[in-house]
Amino acid sequence: MGFDLTVTARKAVVGSLSAAMPDYFGNLGARMFLHPRANKSKRHWANAYKGFEHRSIFVDGHKIPIWTRGEGQPVMLVHGWERDHFTMGGFVAPLLQSGYQVAALDLPAHGEAEGRAAPLPLLAKAVAAATNSLNHPAIVIAHSIGAAMTVLAMEDYDLKPLAAVLISAPSSAKSYAVSQAVDIGLSQNAINKMVARISTTLEAPLERFRVDLALKKIPTQTILIHAEDDNIVPFSEAETNAAAAASQTLWQPSGGHNKILGDAEMINRVVEWLHTHQDDGVLAAQTETQGTSNVVS
């Protein structure tokens, strides 16, 4: 109860101050959206990448580390905002045991990657470059903003994965930014200033980065996975993405935004989905049409 009161009080103070100084707090919110903090979350899969080969590529002058292990069909693991490749470690053993080659990267300004700023186009370019650097066309399994940037990479940066598993993906970059701002208590005026500042920095309206609209145009076989109790990316955004893309879906009753990555049943369902599509020959080459059936409604 004390924690809840503290959070409520903090948001009230931020709300009052940001209403009085919207420019200052709008700029602060924009900086938070463009400059990730160091990952201080618990490293649940610290040993997942033992024995992996490590190399780096450069994207717009930024060194991007990549880890790979195994033979067979490559699968690229893409983490979310303020996380790193260890966050996706729950997928490593099941995929290796199923005969896949597993690859993972740290996005710009995250983990061991270089840089302090992480503008959306740079993140998308890194996903495309890292995945395209693998020996064969790859499957991508991505989380949160990493999932959104995977879609942007497919839309704008010549990423053509054989299939995409998008976990906890927002429907747009703006909705994600606004959700962050609301969470810290920014006033509406400060949020408006924040969105304008981000758009200026990106040299494109933040509204332009729409996952749902991009999915309409992308032919890649896709499955959307989301927990109904996600308090960072609301479940309604997953439904928006699904309605726009007619993608396959796997809705989880619980798991939140990040804990879902440790759900062994979900991970096994993903591996089964990949096997099913391989057995059907869908992943043998780049697909030309999207799937329309639901795994779970």
PDB file of C-alpha atoms in Angstrom:
ATOM      1  CA  MET A   1       0.000   0.000   0.000  1.00  0.00           C
ATOM      2  CA  GLY A   2       2.854   2.353   0.850  1.00  0.00           C
ATOM      3  CA  PHE A   3       4.431   1.768  -2.566  1.00  0.00           C
ATOM      4  CA  ASP A   4       1.165   2.539  -4.327  1.00  0.00           C
ATOM      5  CA  LEU A   5       0.776   5.783  -2.376  1.00  0.00           C
ATOM      6  CA  THR A   6       4.352   6.755  -3.222  1.00  0.00           C
ATOM      7  CA  VAL A   7       3.786   6.143  -6.908  1.00  0.00           C
ATOM      8  CA  THR A   8       0.516   8.049  -6.826  1.00  0.00           C
ATOM      9  CA  ALA A   9       2.149  10.974  -5.061  1.00  0.00           C
ATOM     10  CA  ARG A  10       5.050  11.007  -7.516  1.00  0.00           C
ATOM     11  CA  LYS A  11       2.730  11.044 -10.512  1.00  0.00           C
ATOM     12  CA  ALA A  12       0.711  13.853  -8.964  1.00  0.00           C
ATOM     13  CA  VAL A  13       3.843  15.963  -8.448  1.00  0.00           C
ATOM     14  CA  VAL A  14       5.090  15.264 -11.992  1.00  0.00           C
ATOM     15  CA  GLY A  15       1.646  16.069 -13.353  1.00  0.00           C
ATOM     16  CA  SER A  16       1.527  19.435 -11.584  1.00  0.00           C
ATOM     17  CA  LEU A  17       5.064  20.417 -12.531  1.00  0.00           C
ATOM     18  CA  SER A  18       4.706  19.296 -16.155  1.00  0.00           C
ATOM     19  CA  ALA A  19       1.468  21.251 -16.476  1.00  0.00           C
ATOM     20  CA  ALA A  20       3.321  24.352 -15.313  1.00  0.00           C
ATOM     21  CA  MET A  21       6.456  23.645 -17.411  1.00  0.00           C
ATOM     22  CA  PRO A  22       5.284  21.600 -20.427  1.00  0.00           C
ATOM     23  CA  ASP A  23       8.283  22.450 -22.633  1.00  0.00           C
ATOM     24  CA  TYR A  24      10.825  21.296 -20.072  1.00  0.00           C
ATOM     25  CA  PHE A  25       9.008  18.082 -19.231  1.00  0.00           C
ATOM     26  CA  GLY A  26       8.133  17.453 -22.878  1.00  0.00           C
ATOM     27  CA  ASN A  27      11.826  17.584 -23.740  1.00  0.00           C
ATOM     28  CA  LEU A  28      12.580  15.323 -20.779  1.00  0.00           C
ATOM     29  CA  GLY A  29       9.990  12.797 -21.964  1.00  0.00           C
ATOM     30  CA  ALA A  30      11.423  12.874 -25.482  1.00  0.00           C
ATOM     31  CA  ARG A  31      14.900  12.243 -24.140  1.00  0.00           C
ATOM     32  CA  MET A  32      13.652   9.238 -22.190  1.00  0.00           C
ATOM     33  CA  PHE A  33      12.044   7.857 -25.354  1.00  0.00           C
ATOM     34  CA  LEU A  34      15.180   8.329 -27.464  1.00  0.00           C
ATOM     35  CA  HIS A  35      17.880   7.502 -24.879  1.00  0.00           C
ATOM     36  CA  PRO A  36      17.426   4.128 -23.172  1.00  0.00           C
ATOM     37  CA  ARG A  37      18.604   3.633 -19.618  1.00  0.00           C
ATOM     38  CA  ALA A  38      20.985   0.798 -18.764  1.00  0.00           C
ATOM     39  CA  ASN A  39      19.248  -2.515 -18.234  1.00  0.00           C
ATOM     40  CA  LYS A  40      19.051  -3.149 -14.492  1.00  0.00           C
ATOM     41  CA  SER A  41      16.480  -5.917 -14.627  1.00  0.00           C
ATOM     42  CA  LYS A  42      17.317  -9.346 -13.257  1.00  0.00           C
ATOM     43  CA  ARG A  43      19.243 -11.467 -15.763  1.00  0.00           C
ATOM     44  CA  HIS A  44      17.148 -14.644 -15.775  1.00  0.00           C
ATOM     45  CA  TRP A  45      19.086 -16.443 -18.523  1.00  0.00           C
ATOM     46  CA  ALA A  46      22.643 -15.396 -17.709  1.00  0.00           C
ATOM     47  CA  ASN A  47      24.086 -18.655 -19.048  1.00  0.00           C
ATOM     48  CA  ALA A  48      21.849 -19.026 -22.113  1.00  0.00           C
ATOM     49  CA  TYR A  49      24.475 -17.825 -24.572  1.00  0.00           C
ATOM     50  CA  LYS A  50      27.447 -19.844 -23.337  1.00  0.00           C
ATOM     51  CA  GLY A  51      29.269 -21.383 -26.283  1.00  0.00           C
ATOM     52  CA  PHE A  52      27.889 -18.840 -28.763  1.00  0.00           C
ATOM     53  CA  GLU A  53      30.117 -17.288 -31.402  1.00  0.00           C
ATOM     54  CA  HIS A  54      30.392 -13.520 -30.997  1.00  0.00           C
ATOM     55  CA  ARG A  55      30.953 -11.011 -33.791  1.00  0.00           C
ATOM     56  CA  SER A  56      29.965  -7.441 -34.635  1.00  0.00           C
ATOM     57  CA  ILE A  57      28.654  -5.485 -37.582  1.00  0.00           C
ATOM     58  CA  PHE A  58      28.443  -1.725 -38.076  1.00  0.00           C
ATOM     59  CA  VAL A  59      25.202   0.127 -38.743  1.00  0.00           C
ATOM     60  CA  ASP A  60      25.467   3.867 -39.413  1.00  0.00           C
ATOM     61  CA  GLY A  61      28.793   3.815 -37.626  1.00  0.00           C
ATOM     62  CA  HIS A  62      27.468   2.004 -34.545  1.00  0.00           C
ATOM     63  CA  LYS A  63      28.931  -1.365 -33.560  1.00  0.00           C
ATOM     64  CA  ILE A  64      26.186  -3.933 -33.156  1.00  0.00           C
ATOM     65  CA  PRO A  65      27.131  -7.221 -31.418  1.00  0.00           C
ATOM     66  CA  ILE A  66      25.646 -10.490 -32.649  1.00  0.00           C
ATOM     67  CA  TRP A  67      25.760 -13.933 -31.027  1.00  0.00           C
ATOM     68  CA  THR A  68      25.177 -17.153 -33.000  1.00  0.00           C
ATOM     69  CA  ARG A  69      25.179 -20.869 -32.322  1.00  0.00           C
ATOM     70  CA  GLY A  70      23.909 -24.012 -33.986  1.00  0.00           C
ATOM     71  CA  GLU A  71      23.102 -25.182 -37.476  1.00  0.00           C
ATOM     72  CA  GLY A  72      19.932 -25.280 -39.463  1.00  0.00           C
ATOM     73  CA  GLN A  73      17.325 -22.614 -40.072  1.00  0.00           C
ATOM     74  CA  PRO A  74      18.465 -19.319 -38.459  1.00  0.00           C
ATOM     75  CA  VAL A  75      16.244 -17.611 -35.894  1.00  0.00           C
ATOM     76  CA  MET A  76      17.083 -14.043 -34.875  1.00  0.00           C
ATOM     77  CA  LEU A  77      16.048 -12.987 -31.360  1.00  0.00           C
ATOM     78  CA  VAL A  78      15.297  -9.268 -30.932  1.00  0.00           C
ATOM     79  CA  HIS A  79      14.876  -7.769 -27.456  1.00  0.00           C
ATOM     80  CA  GLY A  80      12.763  -4.806 -26.362  1.00  0.00           C
ATOM     81  CA  TRP A  81      13.349  -1.314 -24.984  1.00  0.00           C
ATOM     82  CA  GLU A  82      15.957  -0.969 -22.221  1.00  0.00           C
ATOM     83  CA  ARG A  83      16.669  -4.703 -22.316  1.00  0.00           C
ATOM     84  CA  ASP A  84      19.371  -6.781 -24.041  1.00  0.00           C
ATOM     85  CA  HIS A  85      19.841 -10.137 -25.752  1.00  0.00           C
ATOM     86  CA  PHE A  86      19.691 -11.995 -22.416  1.00  0.00           C
ATOM     87  CA  THR A  87      16.009 -11.054 -22.154  1.00  0.00           C
ATOM     88  CA  MET A  88      15.258 -13.453 -25.011  1.00  0.00           C
ATOM     89  CA  GLY A  89      17.289 -16.264 -23.441  1.00  0.00           C
ATOM     90  CA  GLY A  90      14.278 -18.440 -22.695  1.00  0.00           C
ATOM     91  CA  PHE A  91      14.016 -19.264 -26.393  1.00  0.00           C
ATOM     92  CA  VAL A  92      17.627 -20.358 -26.791  1.00  0.00           C
ATOM     93  CA  ALA A  93      17.635 -23.953 -25.490  1.00  0.00           C
ATOM     94  CA  PRO A  94      14.260 -24.963 -27.018  1.00  0.00           C
ATOM     95  CA  LEU A  95      15.290 -23.626 -30.424  1.00  0.00           C
ATOM     96  CA  LEU A  96      18.743 -25.241 -30.345  1.00  0.00           C
ATOM     97  CA  GLN A  97      17.227 -28.540 -29.238  1.00  0.00           C
ATOM     98  CA  SER A  98      14.791 -28.322 -32.148  1.00  0.00           C
ATOM     99  CA  GLY A  99      17.610 -27.980 -34.667  1.00  0.00           C
ATOM    100  CA  TYR A 100      17.586 -24.250 -35.325  1.00  0.00           C
ATOM    101  CA  GLN A 101      20.534 -21.923 -35.484  1.00  0.00           C
ATOM    102  CA  VAL A 102      19.979 -19.225 -32.851  1.00  0.00           C
ATOM    103  CA  ALA A 103      21.164 -15.656 -33.283  1.00  0.00           C
ATOM    104  CA  ALA A 104      20.664 -12.612 -31.074  1.00  0.00           C
ATOM    105  CA  LEU A 105      21.753  -8.989 -31.099  1.00  0.00           C
ATOM    106  CA  ASP A 106      21.930  -6.007 -28.811  1.00  0.00           C
ATOM    107  CA  LEU A 107      20.141  -3.051 -30.376  1.00  0.00           C
ATOM    108  CA  PRO A 108      21.918   0.335 -30.634  1.00  0.00           C
ATOM    109  CA  ALA A 109      22.445   1.970 -27.226  1.00  0.00           C
ATOM    110  CA  HIS A 110      21.428  -1.281 -25.499  1.00  0.00           C
ATOM    111  CA  GLY A 111      23.513  -3.958 -23.821  1.00  0.00           C
ATOM    112  CA  GLU A 112      26.965  -4.218 -25.384  1.00  0.00           C
ATOM    113  CA  ALA A 113      26.059  -2.188 -28.476  1.00  0.00           C
ATOM    114  CA  GLU A 114      27.566   1.242 -29.052  1.00  0.00           C
ATOM    115  CA  GLY A 115      25.787   4.553 -28.816  1.00  0.00           C
ATOM    116  CA  ARG A 116      23.632   6.433 -26.344  1.00  0.00           C
ATOM    117  CA  ALA A 117      20.683   7.362 -28.540  1.00  0.00           C
ATOM    118  CA  ALA A 118      18.259   4.876 -30.066  1.00  0.00           C
ATOM    119  CA  PRO A 119      16.113   6.600 -32.700  1.00  0.00           C
ATOM    120  CA  LEU A 120      13.553   4.302 -34.274  1.00  0.00           C
ATOM    121  CA  PRO A 121      15.034   4.166 -37.802  1.00  0.00           C
ATOM    122  CA  LEU A 122      18.439   3.186 -36.391  1.00  0.00           C
ATOM    123  CA  LEU A 123      16.873   0.370 -34.370  1.00  0.00           C
ATOM    124  CA  ALA A 124      15.048  -0.909 -37.455  1.00  0.00           C
ATOM    125  CA  LYS A 125      18.198  -0.691 -39.573  1.00  0.00           C
ATOM    126  CA  ALA A 126      20.085  -2.714 -36.953  1.00  0.00           C
ATOM    127  CA  VAL A 127      17.421  -5.444 -36.937  1.00  0.00           C
ATOM    128  CA  ALA A 128      17.534  -5.626 -40.748  1.00  0.00           C
ATOM    129  CA  ALA A 129      21.331  -5.594 -41.005  1.00  0.00           C
ATOM    130  CA  ALA A 130      21.889  -8.173 -38.271  1.00  0.00           C
ATOM    131  CA  THR A 131      19.264 -10.552 -39.621  1.00  0.00           C
ATOM    132  CA  ASN A 132      20.394 -10.153 -43.219  1.00  0.00           C
ATOM    133  CA  SER A 133      23.983 -10.883 -42.146  1.00  0.00           C
ATOM    134  CA  LEU A 134      23.079 -14.503 -41.349  1.00  0.00           C
ATOM    135  CA  ASN A 135      23.934 -17.219 -43.848  1.00  0.00           C
ATOM    136  CA  HIS A 136      20.327 -17.935 -44.820  1.00  0.00           C
ATOM    137  CA  PRO A 137      16.993 -16.106 -44.665  1.00  0.00           C
ATOM    138  CA  ALA A 138      15.912 -16.121 -41.050  1.00  0.00           C
ATOM    139  CA  ILE A 139      12.885 -16.287 -38.824  1.00  0.00           C
ATOM    140  CA  VAL A 140      12.616 -13.361 -36.387  1.00  0.00           C
ATOM    141  CA  ILE A 141      11.270 -13.612 -32.833  1.00  0.00           C
ATOM    142  CA  ALA A 142      10.976 -10.115 -31.378  1.00  0.00           C
ATOM    143  CA  HIS A 143       9.600  -8.453 -28.248  1.00  0.00           C
ATOM    144  CA  SER A 144       7.944  -5.086 -27.582  1.00  0.00           C
ATOM    145  CA  ILE A 145       9.694  -2.190 -29.350  1.00  0.00           C
ATOM    146  CA  GLY A 146      11.969  -4.808 -30.919  1.00  0.00           C
ATOM    147  CA  ALA A 147       8.847  -6.301 -32.504  1.00  0.00           C
ATOM    148  CA  ALA A 148       7.710  -2.884 -33.725  1.00  0.00           C
ATOM    149  CA  MET A 149      11.154  -2.203 -35.192  1.00  0.00           C
ATOM    150  CA  THR A 150      11.136  -5.610 -36.886  1.00  0.00           C
ATOM    151  CA  VAL A 151       7.949  -4.544 -38.659  1.00  0.00           C
ATOM    152  CA  LEU A 152       9.522  -1.192 -39.581  1.00  0.00           C
ATOM    153  CA  ALA A 153      12.589  -3.043 -40.880  1.00  0.00           C
ATOM    154  CA  MET A 154      10.345  -5.156 -43.097  1.00  0.00           C
ATOM    155  CA  GLU A 155       8.515  -2.072 -44.303  1.00  0.00           C
ATOM    156  CA  ASP A 156      11.479   0.229 -45.005  1.00  0.00           C
ATOM    157  CA  TYR A 157      14.827  -1.578 -44.748  1.00  0.00           C
ATOM    158  CA  ASP A 158      14.612  -4.684 -46.888  1.00  0.00           C
ATOM    159  CA  LEU A 159      14.165  -7.202 -44.098  1.00  0.00           C
ATOM    160  CA  LYS A 160      12.423 -10.256 -45.543  1.00  0.00           C
ATOM    161  CA  PRO A 161      12.214 -12.901 -42.842  1.00  0.00           C
ATOM    162  CA  LEU A 162      10.655 -16.253 -43.539  1.00  0.00           C
ATOM    163  CA  ALA A 163       8.340 -15.715 -40.570  1.00  0.00           C
ATOM    164  CA  ALA A 164       7.935 -13.270 -37.703  1.00  0.00           C
ATOM    165  CA  VAL A 165       6.905 -13.924 -34.106  1.00  0.00           C
ATOM    166  CA  LEU A 166       5.883 -10.584 -32.585  1.00  0.00           C
ATOM    167  CA  ILE A 167       5.486 -10.598 -28.802  1.00  0.00           C
ATOM    168  CA  SER A 168       3.894  -7.711 -26.868  1.00  0.00           C
ATOM    169  CA  ALA A 169       4.080  -5.439 -29.906  1.00  0.00           C
ATOM    170  CA  PRO A 170       2.546  -1.955 -29.677  1.00  0.00           C
ATOM    171  CA  SER A 171       0.279  -0.842 -32.502  1.00  0.00           C
ATOM    172  CA  SER A 172       2.284   2.346 -33.010  1.00  0.00           C
ATOM    173  CA  ALA A 173       5.377   4.143 -31.752  1.00  0.00           C
ATOM    174  CA  LYS A 174       3.236   7.064 -30.634  1.00  0.00           C
ATOM    175  CA  SER A 175       1.027   4.881 -28.445  1.00  0.00           C
ATOM    176  CA  TYR A 176       4.136   3.397 -26.810  1.00  0.00           C
ATOM    177  CA  ALA A 177       5.661   6.833 -26.183  1.00  0.00           C
ATOM    178  CA  VAL A 178       2.414   8.210 -24.783  1.00  0.00           C
ATOM    179  CA  SER A 179       2.024   5.141 -22.565  1.00  0.00           C
ATOM    180  CA  GLN A 180       5.474   5.769 -21.098  1.00  0.00           C
ATOM    181  CA  ALA A 181       4.620   9.432 -20.532  1.00  0.00           C
ATOM    182  CA  VAL A 182       1.323   8.646 -18.835  1.00  0.00           C
ATOM    183  CA  ASP A 183       3.079   6.111 -16.632  1.00  0.00           C
ATOM    184  CA  ILE A 184       5.393   8.775 -15.211  1.00  0.00           C
ATOM    185  CA  GLY A 185       2.548  11.270 -14.834  1.00  0.00           C
ATOM    186  CA  LEU A 186       3.193  13.858 -17.574  1.00  0.00           C
ATOM    187  CA  SER A 187       0.398  16.312 -18.239  1.00  0.00           C
ATOM    188  CA  GLN A 188      -1.378  16.240 -21.598  1.00  0.00           C
ATOM    189  CA  ASN A 189       0.291  19.468 -22.683  1.00  0.00           C
ATOM    190  CA  ALA A 190       3.721  18.064 -21.843  1.00  0.00           C
ATOM    191  CA  ILE A 191       2.882  14.874 -23.734  1.00  0.00           C
ATOM    192  CA  ASN A 192       1.978  16.926 -26.791  1.00  0.00           C
ATOM    193  CA  LYS A 193       5.311  18.754 -26.524  1.00  0.00           C
ATOM    194  CA  MET A 194       7.101  15.428 -26.127  1.00  0.00           C
ATOM    195  CA  VAL A 195       5.533  13.966 -29.271  1.00  0.00           C
ATOM    196  CA  ALA A 196       6.452  17.100 -31.243  1.00  0.00           C
ATOM    197  CA  ARG A 197      10.046  16.947 -29.983  1.00  0.00           C
ATOM    198  CA  ILE A 198      10.420  13.274 -30.884  1.00  0.00           C
ATOM    199  CA  SER A 199       8.988  13.921 -34.348  1.00  0.00           C
ATOM    200  CA  THR A 200      11.461  16.758 -34.897  1.00  0.00           C
ATOM    201  CA  THR A 201      14.384  14.560 -33.846  1.00  0.00           C
ATOM    202  CA  LEU A 202      13.260  11.703 -36.105  1.00  0.00           C
ATOM    203  CA  GLU A 203      12.553  14.121 -38.973  1.00  0.00           C
ATOM    204  CA  ALA A 204       9.204  12.376 -39.406  1.00  0.00           C
ATOM    205  CA  PRO A 205       5.882  12.523 -37.583  1.00  0.00           C
ATOM    206  CA  LEU A 206       5.797   9.996 -34.762  1.00  0.00           C
ATOM    207  CA  GLU A 207       2.387   8.972 -36.082  1.00  0.00           C
ATOM    208  CA  ARG A 208       4.151   7.663 -39.196  1.00  0.00           C
ATOM    209  CA  PHE A 209       5.535   4.640 -37.312  1.00  0.00           C
ATOM    210  CA  ARG A 210       2.424   2.454 -37.308  1.00  0.00           C
ATOM    211  CA  VAL A 211       2.790  -1.282 -36.752  1.00  0.00           C
ATOM    212  CA  ASP A 212      -0.814  -2.061 -37.635  1.00  0.00           C
ATOM    213  CA  LEU A 213      -0.741  -0.255 -40.980  1.00  0.00           C
ATOM    214  CA  ALA A 214       2.648  -1.711 -41.889  1.00  0.00           C
ATOM    215  CA  LEU A 215       1.448  -5.245 -41.166  1.00  0.00           C
ATOM    216  CA  LYS A 216      -1.287  -4.768 -43.769  1.00  0.00           C
ATOM    217  CA  LYS A 217       1.374  -4.421 -46.462  1.00  0.00           C
ATOM    218  CA  ILE A 218       3.819  -7.104 -45.321  1.00  0.00           C
ATOM    219  CA  PRO A 219       3.411 -10.618 -46.788  1.00  0.00           C
ATOM    220  CA  THR A 220       5.487 -12.400 -44.121  1.00  0.00           C
ATOM    221  CA  GLN A 221       3.831 -15.201 -42.137  1.00  0.00           C
ATOM    222  CA  THR A 222       3.283 -13.629 -38.716  1.00  0.00           C
ATOM    223  CA  ILE A 223       2.015 -14.691 -35.334  1.00  0.00           C
ATOM    224  CA  LEU A 224       1.093 -12.076 -32.723  1.00  0.00           C
ATOM    225  CA  ILE A 225       1.523 -13.012 -29.058  1.00  0.00           C
ATOM    226  CA  HIS A 226       0.223 -10.881 -26.213  1.00  0.00           C
ATOM    227  CA  ALA A 227      -0.764 -11.197 -22.574  1.00  0.00           C
ATOM    228  CA  GLU A 228      -4.190  -9.888 -21.700  1.00  0.00           C
ATOM    229  CA  ASP A 229      -2.802  -8.331 -18.497  1.00  0.00           C
ATOM    230  CA  ASP A 230       0.014  -6.399 -20.209  1.00  0.00           C
ATOM    231  CA  ASN A 231       0.138  -3.038 -18.406  1.00  0.00           C
ATOM    232  CA  ILE A 232       2.725  -1.463 -20.715  1.00  0.00           C
ATOM    233  CA  VAL A 233       1.238  -2.269 -24.129  1.00  0.00           C
ATOM    234  CA  PRO A 234      -2.507  -2.721 -23.606  1.00  0.00           C
ATOM    235  CA  PHE A 235      -4.148  -5.808 -25.031  1.00  0.00           C
ATOM    236  CA  SER A 236      -6.339  -3.554 -27.170  1.00  0.00           C
ATOM    237  CA  GLU A 237      -3.252  -2.677 -29.219  1.00  0.00           C
ATOM    238  CA  ALA A 238      -2.639  -6.361 -29.933  1.00  0.00           C
ATOM    239  CA  GLU A 239      -6.229  -6.624 -31.137  1.00  0.00           C
ATOM    240  CA  THR A 240      -5.662  -3.596 -33.380  1.00  0.00           C
ATOM    241  CA  ASN A 241      -2.603  -5.249 -34.910  1.00  0.00           C
ATOM    242  CA  ALA A 242      -4.438  -8.536 -35.387  1.00  0.00           C
ATOM    243  CA  ALA A 243      -7.433  -6.892 -37.045  1.00  0.00           C
ATOM    244  CA  ALA A 244      -5.211  -4.961 -39.433  1.00  0.00           C
ATOM    245  CA  ALA A 245      -2.960  -7.836 -40.414  1.00  0.00           C
ATOM    246  CA  ALA A 246      -5.210 -10.898 -40.222  1.00  0.00           C
ATOM    247  CA  SER A 247      -2.202 -12.527 -38.556  1.00  0.00           C
ATOM    248  CA  GLN A 248      -2.308 -15.663 -36.506  1.00  0.00           C
ATOM    249  CA  THR A 249      -2.591 -14.976 -32.788  1.00  0.00           C
ATOM    250  CA  LEU A 250      -1.686 -16.520 -29.466  1.00  0.00           C
ATOM    251  CA  TRP A 251      -3.361 -14.652 -26.623  1.00  0.00           C
ATOM    252  CA  GLN A 252      -2.137 -15.414 -23.106  1.00  0.00           C
ATOM    253  CA  PRO A 253      -4.421 -14.760 -20.105  1.00  0.00           C
ATOM    254  CA  SER A 254      -1.452 -13.597 -18.011  1.00  0.00           C
ATOM    255  CA  GLY A 255       2.244 -12.846 -18.260  1.00  0.00           C
ATOM    256  CA  GLY A 256       2.361  -9.086 -18.351  1.00  0.00           C
ATOM    257  CA  HIS A 257       4.728  -7.305 -20.689  1.00  0.00           C
ATOM    258  CA  ASN A 258       8.040  -8.929 -19.771  1.00  0.00           C
ATOM    259  CA  LYS A 259       7.274 -12.033 -17.707  1.00  0.00           C
ATOM    260  CA  ILE A 260       5.614 -13.549 -20.765  1.00  0.00           C
ATOM    261  CA  LEU A 261       9.129 -14.160 -22.139  1.00  0.00           C
ATOM    262  CA  GLY A 262       9.654 -16.749 -19.419  1.00  0.00           C
ATOM    263  CA  ASP A 263       6.454 -18.655 -20.180  1.00  0.00           C
ATOM    264  CA  ALA A 264       7.652 -22.140 -21.144  1.00  0.00           C
ATOM    265  CA  GLU A 265       4.274 -23.092 -22.597  1.00  0.00           C
ATOM    266  CA  MET A 266       4.271 -20.015 -24.840  1.00  0.00           C
ATOM    267  CA  ILE A 267       7.821 -20.741 -26.004  1.00  0.00           C
ATOM    268  CA  ASN A 268       6.907 -24.333 -26.817  1.00  0.00           C
ATOM    269  CA  ARG A 269       3.857 -23.150 -28.745  1.00  0.00           C
ATOM    270  CA  VAL A 270       6.079 -20.862 -30.800  1.00  0.00           C
ATOM    271  CA  VAL A 271       8.468 -23.695 -31.612  1.00  0.00           C
ATOM    272  CA  GLU A 272       5.502 -25.896 -32.556  1.00  0.00           C
ATOM    273  CA  TRP A 273       4.176 -23.120 -34.799  1.00  0.00           C
ATOM    274  CA  LEU A 274       7.523 -22.884 -36.563  1.00  0.00           C
ATOM    275  CA  HIS A 275       7.657 -26.655 -37.003  1.00  0.00           C
ATOM    276  CA  THR A 276       4.124 -26.743 -38.407  1.00  0.00           C
ATOM    277  CA  HIS A 277       4.919 -24.107 -40.987  1.00  0.00           C
ATOM    278  CA  GLN A 278       8.160 -25.814 -41.927  1.00  0.00           C
ATOM    279  CA  ASP A 279       6.364 -29.131 -42.312  1.00  0.00           C
ATOM    280  CA  ASP A 280       3.823 -27.410 -44.555  1.00  0.00           C
ATOM    281  CA  GLY A 281       6.621 -25.954 -46.644  1.00  0.00           C
ATOM    282  CA  VAL A 282       5.611 -22.397 -45.752  1.00  0.00           C
ATOM    283  CA  LEU A 283       9.045 -21.471 -44.425  1.00  0.00           C
ATOM    284  CA  ALA A 284      10.945 -23.123 -47.235  1.00  0.00           C
ATOM    285  CA  ALA A 285      10.908 -19.834 -49.135  1.00  0.00           C
ATOM    286  CA  GLN A 286       9.690 -16.286 -48.641  1.00  0.00           C
ATOM    287  CA  THR A 287       5.924 -16.434 -48.334  1.00  0.00           C
ATOM    288  CA  GLU A 288       3.684 -14.475 -50.653  1.00  0.00           C
ATOM    289  CA  THR A 289       0.526 -14.352 -48.563  1.00  0.00           C
ATOM    290  CA  GLN A 290      -0.185 -13.849 -44.862  1.00  0.00           C
ATOM    291  CA  GLY A 291      -1.795 -16.417 -42.636  1.00  0.00           C
ATOM    292  CA  THR A 292      -5.352 -15.729 -41.560  1.00  0.00           C
ATOM    293  CA  SER A 293      -6.232 -18.409 -39.013  1.00  0.00           C
ATOM    294  CA  ASN A 294      -5.991 -17.940 -35.262  1.00  0.00           C
ATOM    295  CA  VAL A 295      -4.011 -20.244 -32.998  1.00  0.00           C
ATOM    296  CA  VAL A 296      -5.923 -18.962 -29.976  1.00  0.00           C
ATOM    297  CA  SER A 297      -8.678 -16.360 -30.034  1.00  0.00           C
TER     298      SER A 297
END
